[in-house]
mmCIF file of C-alpha atoms in Angstrom:
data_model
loop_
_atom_site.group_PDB
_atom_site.id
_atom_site.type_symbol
_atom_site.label_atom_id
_atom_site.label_comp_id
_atom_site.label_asym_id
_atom_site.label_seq_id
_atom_site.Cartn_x
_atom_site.Cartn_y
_atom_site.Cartn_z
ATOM 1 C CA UNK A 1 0.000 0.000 0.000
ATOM 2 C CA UNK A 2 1.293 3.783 0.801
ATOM 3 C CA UNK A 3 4.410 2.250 3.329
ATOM 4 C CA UNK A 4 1.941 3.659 6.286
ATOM 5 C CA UNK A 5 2.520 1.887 9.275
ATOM 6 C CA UNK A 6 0.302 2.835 12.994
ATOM 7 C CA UNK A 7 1.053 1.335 16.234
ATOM 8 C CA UNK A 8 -0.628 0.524 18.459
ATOM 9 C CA UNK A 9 -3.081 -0.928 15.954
ATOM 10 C CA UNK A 10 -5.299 -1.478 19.350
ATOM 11 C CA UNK A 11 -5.346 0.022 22.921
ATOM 12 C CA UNK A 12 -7.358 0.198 25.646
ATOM 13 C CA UNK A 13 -5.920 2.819 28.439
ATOM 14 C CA UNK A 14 -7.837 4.208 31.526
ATOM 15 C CA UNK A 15 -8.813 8.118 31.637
ATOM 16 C CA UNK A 16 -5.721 10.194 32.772
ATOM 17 C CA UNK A 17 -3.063 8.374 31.837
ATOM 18 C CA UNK A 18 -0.800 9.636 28.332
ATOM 19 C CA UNK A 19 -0.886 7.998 24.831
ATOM 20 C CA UNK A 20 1.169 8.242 22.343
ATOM 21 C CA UNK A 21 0.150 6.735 19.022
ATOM 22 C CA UNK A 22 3.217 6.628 16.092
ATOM 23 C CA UNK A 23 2.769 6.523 12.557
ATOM 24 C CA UNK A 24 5.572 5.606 10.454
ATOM 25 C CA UNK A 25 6.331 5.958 6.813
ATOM 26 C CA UNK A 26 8.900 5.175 4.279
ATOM 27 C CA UNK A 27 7.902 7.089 1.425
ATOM 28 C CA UNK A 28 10.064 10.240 2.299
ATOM 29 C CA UNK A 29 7.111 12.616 1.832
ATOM 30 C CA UNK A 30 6.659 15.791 3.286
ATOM 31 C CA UNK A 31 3.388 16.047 5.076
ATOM 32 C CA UNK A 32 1.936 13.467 7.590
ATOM 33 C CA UNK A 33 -1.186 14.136 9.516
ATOM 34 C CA UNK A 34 -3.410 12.651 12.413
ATOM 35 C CA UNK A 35 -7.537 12.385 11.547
ATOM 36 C CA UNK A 36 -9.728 11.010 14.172
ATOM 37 C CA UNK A 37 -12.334 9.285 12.665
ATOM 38 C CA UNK A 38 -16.020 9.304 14.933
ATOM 39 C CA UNK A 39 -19.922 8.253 13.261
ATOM 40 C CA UNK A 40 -21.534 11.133 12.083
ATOM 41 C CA UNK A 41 -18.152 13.846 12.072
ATOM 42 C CA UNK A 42 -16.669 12.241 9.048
ATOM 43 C CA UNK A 43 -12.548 12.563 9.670
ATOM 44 C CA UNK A 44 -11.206 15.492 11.295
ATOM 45 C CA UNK A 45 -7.757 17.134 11.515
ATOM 46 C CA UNK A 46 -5.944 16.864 14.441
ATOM 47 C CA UNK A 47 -2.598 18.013 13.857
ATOM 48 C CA UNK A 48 -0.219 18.446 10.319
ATOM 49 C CA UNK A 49 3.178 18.458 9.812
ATOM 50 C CA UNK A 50 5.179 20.078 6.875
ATOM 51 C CA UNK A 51 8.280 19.112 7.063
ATOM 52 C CA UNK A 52 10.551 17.715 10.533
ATOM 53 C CA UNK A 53 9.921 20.254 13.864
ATOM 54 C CA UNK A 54 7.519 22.136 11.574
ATOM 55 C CA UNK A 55 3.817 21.377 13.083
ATOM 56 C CA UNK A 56 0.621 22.329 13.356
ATOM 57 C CA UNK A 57 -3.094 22.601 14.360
ATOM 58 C CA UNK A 58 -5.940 20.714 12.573
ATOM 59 C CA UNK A 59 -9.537 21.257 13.530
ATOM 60 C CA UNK A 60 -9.773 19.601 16.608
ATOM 61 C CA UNK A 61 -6.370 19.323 18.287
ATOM 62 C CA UNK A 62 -7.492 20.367 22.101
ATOM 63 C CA UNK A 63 -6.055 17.464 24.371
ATOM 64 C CA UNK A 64 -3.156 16.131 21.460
ATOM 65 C CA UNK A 65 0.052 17.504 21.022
ATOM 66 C CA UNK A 66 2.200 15.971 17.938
ATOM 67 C CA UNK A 67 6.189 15.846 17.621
ATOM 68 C CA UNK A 68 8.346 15.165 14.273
ATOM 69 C CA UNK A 69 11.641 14.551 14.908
ATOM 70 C CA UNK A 70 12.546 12.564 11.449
ATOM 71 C CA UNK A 71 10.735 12.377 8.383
ATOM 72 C CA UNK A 72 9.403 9.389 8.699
ATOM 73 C CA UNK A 73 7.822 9.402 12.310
ATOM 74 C CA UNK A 74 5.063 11.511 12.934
ATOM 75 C CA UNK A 75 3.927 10.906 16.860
ATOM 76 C CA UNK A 76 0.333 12.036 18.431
ATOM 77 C CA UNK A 77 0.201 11.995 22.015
ATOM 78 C CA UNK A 78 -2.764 12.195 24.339
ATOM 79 C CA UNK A 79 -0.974 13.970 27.453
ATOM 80 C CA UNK A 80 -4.051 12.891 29.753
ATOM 81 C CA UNK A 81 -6.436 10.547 27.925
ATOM 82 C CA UNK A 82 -10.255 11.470 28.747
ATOM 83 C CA UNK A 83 -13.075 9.517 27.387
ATOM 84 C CA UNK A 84 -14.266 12.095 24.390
ATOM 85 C CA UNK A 85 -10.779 11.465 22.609
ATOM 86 C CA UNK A 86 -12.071 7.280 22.641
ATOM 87 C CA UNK A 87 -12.168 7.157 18.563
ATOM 88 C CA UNK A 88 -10.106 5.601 15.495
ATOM 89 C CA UNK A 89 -7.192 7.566 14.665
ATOM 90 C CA UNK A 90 -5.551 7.642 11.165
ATOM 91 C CA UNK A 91 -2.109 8.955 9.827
ATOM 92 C CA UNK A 92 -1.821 10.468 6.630
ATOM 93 C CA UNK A 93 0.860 10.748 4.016
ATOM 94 C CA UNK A 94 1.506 12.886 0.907
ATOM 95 C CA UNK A 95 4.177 14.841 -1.058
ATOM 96 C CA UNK A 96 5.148 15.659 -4.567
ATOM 97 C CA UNK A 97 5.990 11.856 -4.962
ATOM 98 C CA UNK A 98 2.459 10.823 -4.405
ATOM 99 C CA UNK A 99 1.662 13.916 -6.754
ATOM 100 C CA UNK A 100 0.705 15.494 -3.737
ATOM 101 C CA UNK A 101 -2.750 13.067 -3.013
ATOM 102 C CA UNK A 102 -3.294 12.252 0.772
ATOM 103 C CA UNK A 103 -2.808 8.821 1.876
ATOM 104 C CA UNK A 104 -4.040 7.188 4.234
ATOM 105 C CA UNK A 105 -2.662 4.497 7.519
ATOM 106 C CA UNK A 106 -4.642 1.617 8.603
ATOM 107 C CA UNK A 107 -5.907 3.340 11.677
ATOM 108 C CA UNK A 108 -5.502 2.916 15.073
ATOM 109 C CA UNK A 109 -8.475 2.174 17.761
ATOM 110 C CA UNK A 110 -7.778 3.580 20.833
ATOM 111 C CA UNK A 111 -10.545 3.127 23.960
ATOM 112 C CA UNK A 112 -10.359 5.241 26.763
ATOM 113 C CA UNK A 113 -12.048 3.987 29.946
ATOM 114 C CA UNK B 1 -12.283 28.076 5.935
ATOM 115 C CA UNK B 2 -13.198 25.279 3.644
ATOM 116 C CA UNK B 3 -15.941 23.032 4.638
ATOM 117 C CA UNK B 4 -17.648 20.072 2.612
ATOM 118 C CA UNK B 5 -21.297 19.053 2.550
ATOM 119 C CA UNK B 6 -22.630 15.957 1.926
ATOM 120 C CA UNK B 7 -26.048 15.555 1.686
ATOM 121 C CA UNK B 8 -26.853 12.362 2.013
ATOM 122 C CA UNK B 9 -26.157 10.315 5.370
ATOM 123 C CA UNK B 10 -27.324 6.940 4.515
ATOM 124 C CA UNK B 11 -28.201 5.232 1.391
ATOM 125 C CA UNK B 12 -30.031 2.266 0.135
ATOM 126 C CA UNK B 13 -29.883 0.060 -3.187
ATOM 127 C CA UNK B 14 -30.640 -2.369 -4.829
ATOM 128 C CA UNK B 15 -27.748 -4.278 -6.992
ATOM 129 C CA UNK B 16 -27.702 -2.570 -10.172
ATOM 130 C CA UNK B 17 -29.271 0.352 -9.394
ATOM 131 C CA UNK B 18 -27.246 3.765 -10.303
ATOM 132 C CA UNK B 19 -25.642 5.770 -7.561
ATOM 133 C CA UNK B 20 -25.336 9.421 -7.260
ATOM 134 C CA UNK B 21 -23.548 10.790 -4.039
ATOM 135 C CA UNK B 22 -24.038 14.564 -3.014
ATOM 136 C CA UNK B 23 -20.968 16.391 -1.943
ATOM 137 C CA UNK B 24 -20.676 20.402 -1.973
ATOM 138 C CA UNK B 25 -18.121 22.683 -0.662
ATOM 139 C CA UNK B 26 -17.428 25.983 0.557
ATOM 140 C CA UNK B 27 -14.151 27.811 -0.703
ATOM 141 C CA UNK B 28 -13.281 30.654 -3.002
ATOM 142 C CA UNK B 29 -10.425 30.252 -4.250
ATOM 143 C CA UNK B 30 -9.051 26.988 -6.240
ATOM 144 C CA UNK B 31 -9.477 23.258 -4.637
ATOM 145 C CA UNK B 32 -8.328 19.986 -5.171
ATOM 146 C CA UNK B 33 -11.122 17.617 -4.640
ATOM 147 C CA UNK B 34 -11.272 13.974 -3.656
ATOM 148 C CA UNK B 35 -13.357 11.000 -3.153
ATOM 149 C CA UNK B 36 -12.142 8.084 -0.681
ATOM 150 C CA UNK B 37 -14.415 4.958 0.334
ATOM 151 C CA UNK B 38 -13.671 2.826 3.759
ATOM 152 C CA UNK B 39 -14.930 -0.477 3.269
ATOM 153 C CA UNK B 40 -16.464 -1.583 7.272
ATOM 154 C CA UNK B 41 -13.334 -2.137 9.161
ATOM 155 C CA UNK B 42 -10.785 -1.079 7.261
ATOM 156 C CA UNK B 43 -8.538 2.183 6.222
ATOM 157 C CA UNK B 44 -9.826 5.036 3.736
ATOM 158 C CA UNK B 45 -9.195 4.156 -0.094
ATOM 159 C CA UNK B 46 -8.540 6.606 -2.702
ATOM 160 C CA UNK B 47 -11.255 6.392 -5.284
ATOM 161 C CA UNK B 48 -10.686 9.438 -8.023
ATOM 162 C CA UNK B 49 -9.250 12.978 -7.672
ATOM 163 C CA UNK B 50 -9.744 16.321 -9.609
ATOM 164 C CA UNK B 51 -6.871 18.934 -9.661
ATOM 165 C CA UNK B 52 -7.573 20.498 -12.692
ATOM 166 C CA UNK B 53 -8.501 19.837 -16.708
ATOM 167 C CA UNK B 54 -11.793 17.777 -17.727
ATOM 168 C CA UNK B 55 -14.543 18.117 -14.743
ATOM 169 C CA UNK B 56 -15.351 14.997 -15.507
ATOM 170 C CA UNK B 57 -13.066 12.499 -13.743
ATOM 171 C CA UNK B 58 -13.003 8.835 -13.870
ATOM 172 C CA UNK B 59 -11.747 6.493 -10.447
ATOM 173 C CA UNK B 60 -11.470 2.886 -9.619
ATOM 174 C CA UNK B 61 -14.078 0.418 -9.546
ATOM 175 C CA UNK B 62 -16.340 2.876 -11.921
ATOM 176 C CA UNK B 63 -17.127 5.246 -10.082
ATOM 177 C CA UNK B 64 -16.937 9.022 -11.418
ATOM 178 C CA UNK B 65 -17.614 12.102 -10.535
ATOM 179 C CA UNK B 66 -18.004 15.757 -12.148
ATOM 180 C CA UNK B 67 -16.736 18.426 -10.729
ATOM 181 C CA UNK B 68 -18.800 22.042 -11.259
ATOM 182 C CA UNK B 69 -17.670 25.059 -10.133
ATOM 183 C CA UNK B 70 -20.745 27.341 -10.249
ATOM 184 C CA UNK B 71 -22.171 25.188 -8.126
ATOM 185 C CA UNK B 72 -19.392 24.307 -5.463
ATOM 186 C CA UNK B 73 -19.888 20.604 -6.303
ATOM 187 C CA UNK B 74 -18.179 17.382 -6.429
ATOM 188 C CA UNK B 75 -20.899 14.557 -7.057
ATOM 189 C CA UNK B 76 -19.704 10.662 -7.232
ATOM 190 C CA UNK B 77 -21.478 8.304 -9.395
ATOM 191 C CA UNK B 78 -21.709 4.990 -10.761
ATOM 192 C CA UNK B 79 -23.903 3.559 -13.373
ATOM 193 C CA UNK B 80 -24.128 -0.140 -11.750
ATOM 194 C CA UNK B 81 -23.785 -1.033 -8.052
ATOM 195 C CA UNK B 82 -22.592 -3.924 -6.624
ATOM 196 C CA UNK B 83 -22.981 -5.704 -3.358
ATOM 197 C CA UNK B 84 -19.465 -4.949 -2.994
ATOM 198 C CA UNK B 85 -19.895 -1.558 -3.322
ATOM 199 C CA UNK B 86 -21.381 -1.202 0.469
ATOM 200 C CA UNK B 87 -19.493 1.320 2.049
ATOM 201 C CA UNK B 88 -18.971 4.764 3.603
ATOM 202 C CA UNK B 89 -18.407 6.989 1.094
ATOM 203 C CA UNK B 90 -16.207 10.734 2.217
ATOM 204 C CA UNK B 91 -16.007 13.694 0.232
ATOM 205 C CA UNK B 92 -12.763 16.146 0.674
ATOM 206 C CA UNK B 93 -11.215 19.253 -0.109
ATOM 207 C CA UNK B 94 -7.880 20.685 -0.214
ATOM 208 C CA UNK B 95 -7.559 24.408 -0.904
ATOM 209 C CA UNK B 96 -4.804 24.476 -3.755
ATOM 210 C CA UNK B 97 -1.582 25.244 -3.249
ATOM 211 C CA UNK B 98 -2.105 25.175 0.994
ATOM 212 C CA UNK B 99 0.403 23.432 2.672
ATOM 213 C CA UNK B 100 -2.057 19.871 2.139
ATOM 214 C CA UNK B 101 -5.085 19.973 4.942
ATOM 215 C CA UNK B 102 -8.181 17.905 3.419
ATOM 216 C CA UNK B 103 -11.234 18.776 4.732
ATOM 217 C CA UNK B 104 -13.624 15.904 4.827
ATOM 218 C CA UNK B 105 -17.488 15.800 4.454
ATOM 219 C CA UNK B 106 -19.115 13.603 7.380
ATOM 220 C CA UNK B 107 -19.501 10.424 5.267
ATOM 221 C CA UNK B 108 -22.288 8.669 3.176
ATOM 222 C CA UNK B 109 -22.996 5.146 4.291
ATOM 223 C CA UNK B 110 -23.905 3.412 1.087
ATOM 224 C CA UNK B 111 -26.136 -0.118 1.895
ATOM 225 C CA UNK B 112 -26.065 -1.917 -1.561
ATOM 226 C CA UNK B 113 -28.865 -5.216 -1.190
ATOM 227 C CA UNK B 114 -28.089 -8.047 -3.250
#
């Protein structure tokens, strides 16, 4: 597929405690983002990146903060998990390579309890 | 700041039937625009793109979809469905040229009956 890789694919953590989901890619491109994915909101931005240490807010980023250290890691942490942010969460790709079309991770599920 | 429309939330057929998905937007300037299914369970799929040239644009599977600017739309269609074609359907936008945020409609769940 788009050499997307999320982990954790699955996790259950309990209100309060932080989360950090990673999304990985090995397609050198320039922008990753973070959707979370709820019924009846469609996807929504969380955070984008542009390039490494260059960040910034999506739609609904309250409660995340995102880091990009190398090209190909993008991380989205959760500093203090709280039920509302329970949802699917999906990393993005694209760059001129991909002739600039968004691609898209596998998702990850994450519960909060 | 770009939003997208889409005007139907659910959707029933019957195999065979033709499909016509509402999406409109709200932007000025120049978009990109973008159709991606999500079969149940799994990740968003591309399914066509417009950037620019002939409105009409043809995707995978055959779907298509026409792009009109007076009217700020992006409608998908397909002659034929399939049982396989059950899915949610998303509509997106990208302002042109921005540094890549796609906005996303909130989703058409298409229910195709065999």
């Amino acid at each position: 597929d788009a050499g997307i890789t999320q982990s954790p694919r699955h996790k259950v953590t309990e209100t309060g405690t932080p989360v950090t989901l990673r999304c990985h890619q090995t397609e050198n491109h320039r922008y990753m983002y973070w959707y979370r994915q709820d019924p009846g909101h469609g996807l929504r931005l969380i955070h984008y990146s542009y390039g490494v240490k260059d960040t910034d807010k999506g739609e609904v980023s309250d409660g995340y903060s995102v880091s990009r250290s190398k090209t190909e890691d993008f991380l989205l942490t959760l500093e203090s998990a709280t039920s509302s942010q329970t949802s699917v969460y999906f990393c993005a790709i694209s760059g001129e390579r991909s002739g600039n079309t968004i691609y898209f991770g596998e998702g990850s599920w994450l519960t909060v309890v | 700041a770009q939003s997208v429309s889409q005007h139907n939330h659910h959707v029933i057929l019957s195999e065979a039937a033709s499909l016509e998905l509402g999406c409109n937007y709200s932007y000025g300037g120049t978009v990109n625009l973008f159709w991606y299914v999500q079969y149940p369970g799994q990740h968003l799929q591309l399914l066509l793109k417009y950037f620019s040239g002939d409105p009409l644009v043809k995707g995978i599977k055959g779907f298509e979809a026409e792009f009109i600017k007076s009217k700020f739309s992006f409608n998908l269609r397909k002659p034929s469905v399939q049982w396989s074609d059950t899915a949610e359907y998303f509509c997106a936008v990208r302002a042109s040229g921005n540094t890549g945020k796609l906005i996303f409609g909130q989703g058409t769940t298409l229910q195709v009956k065999p």
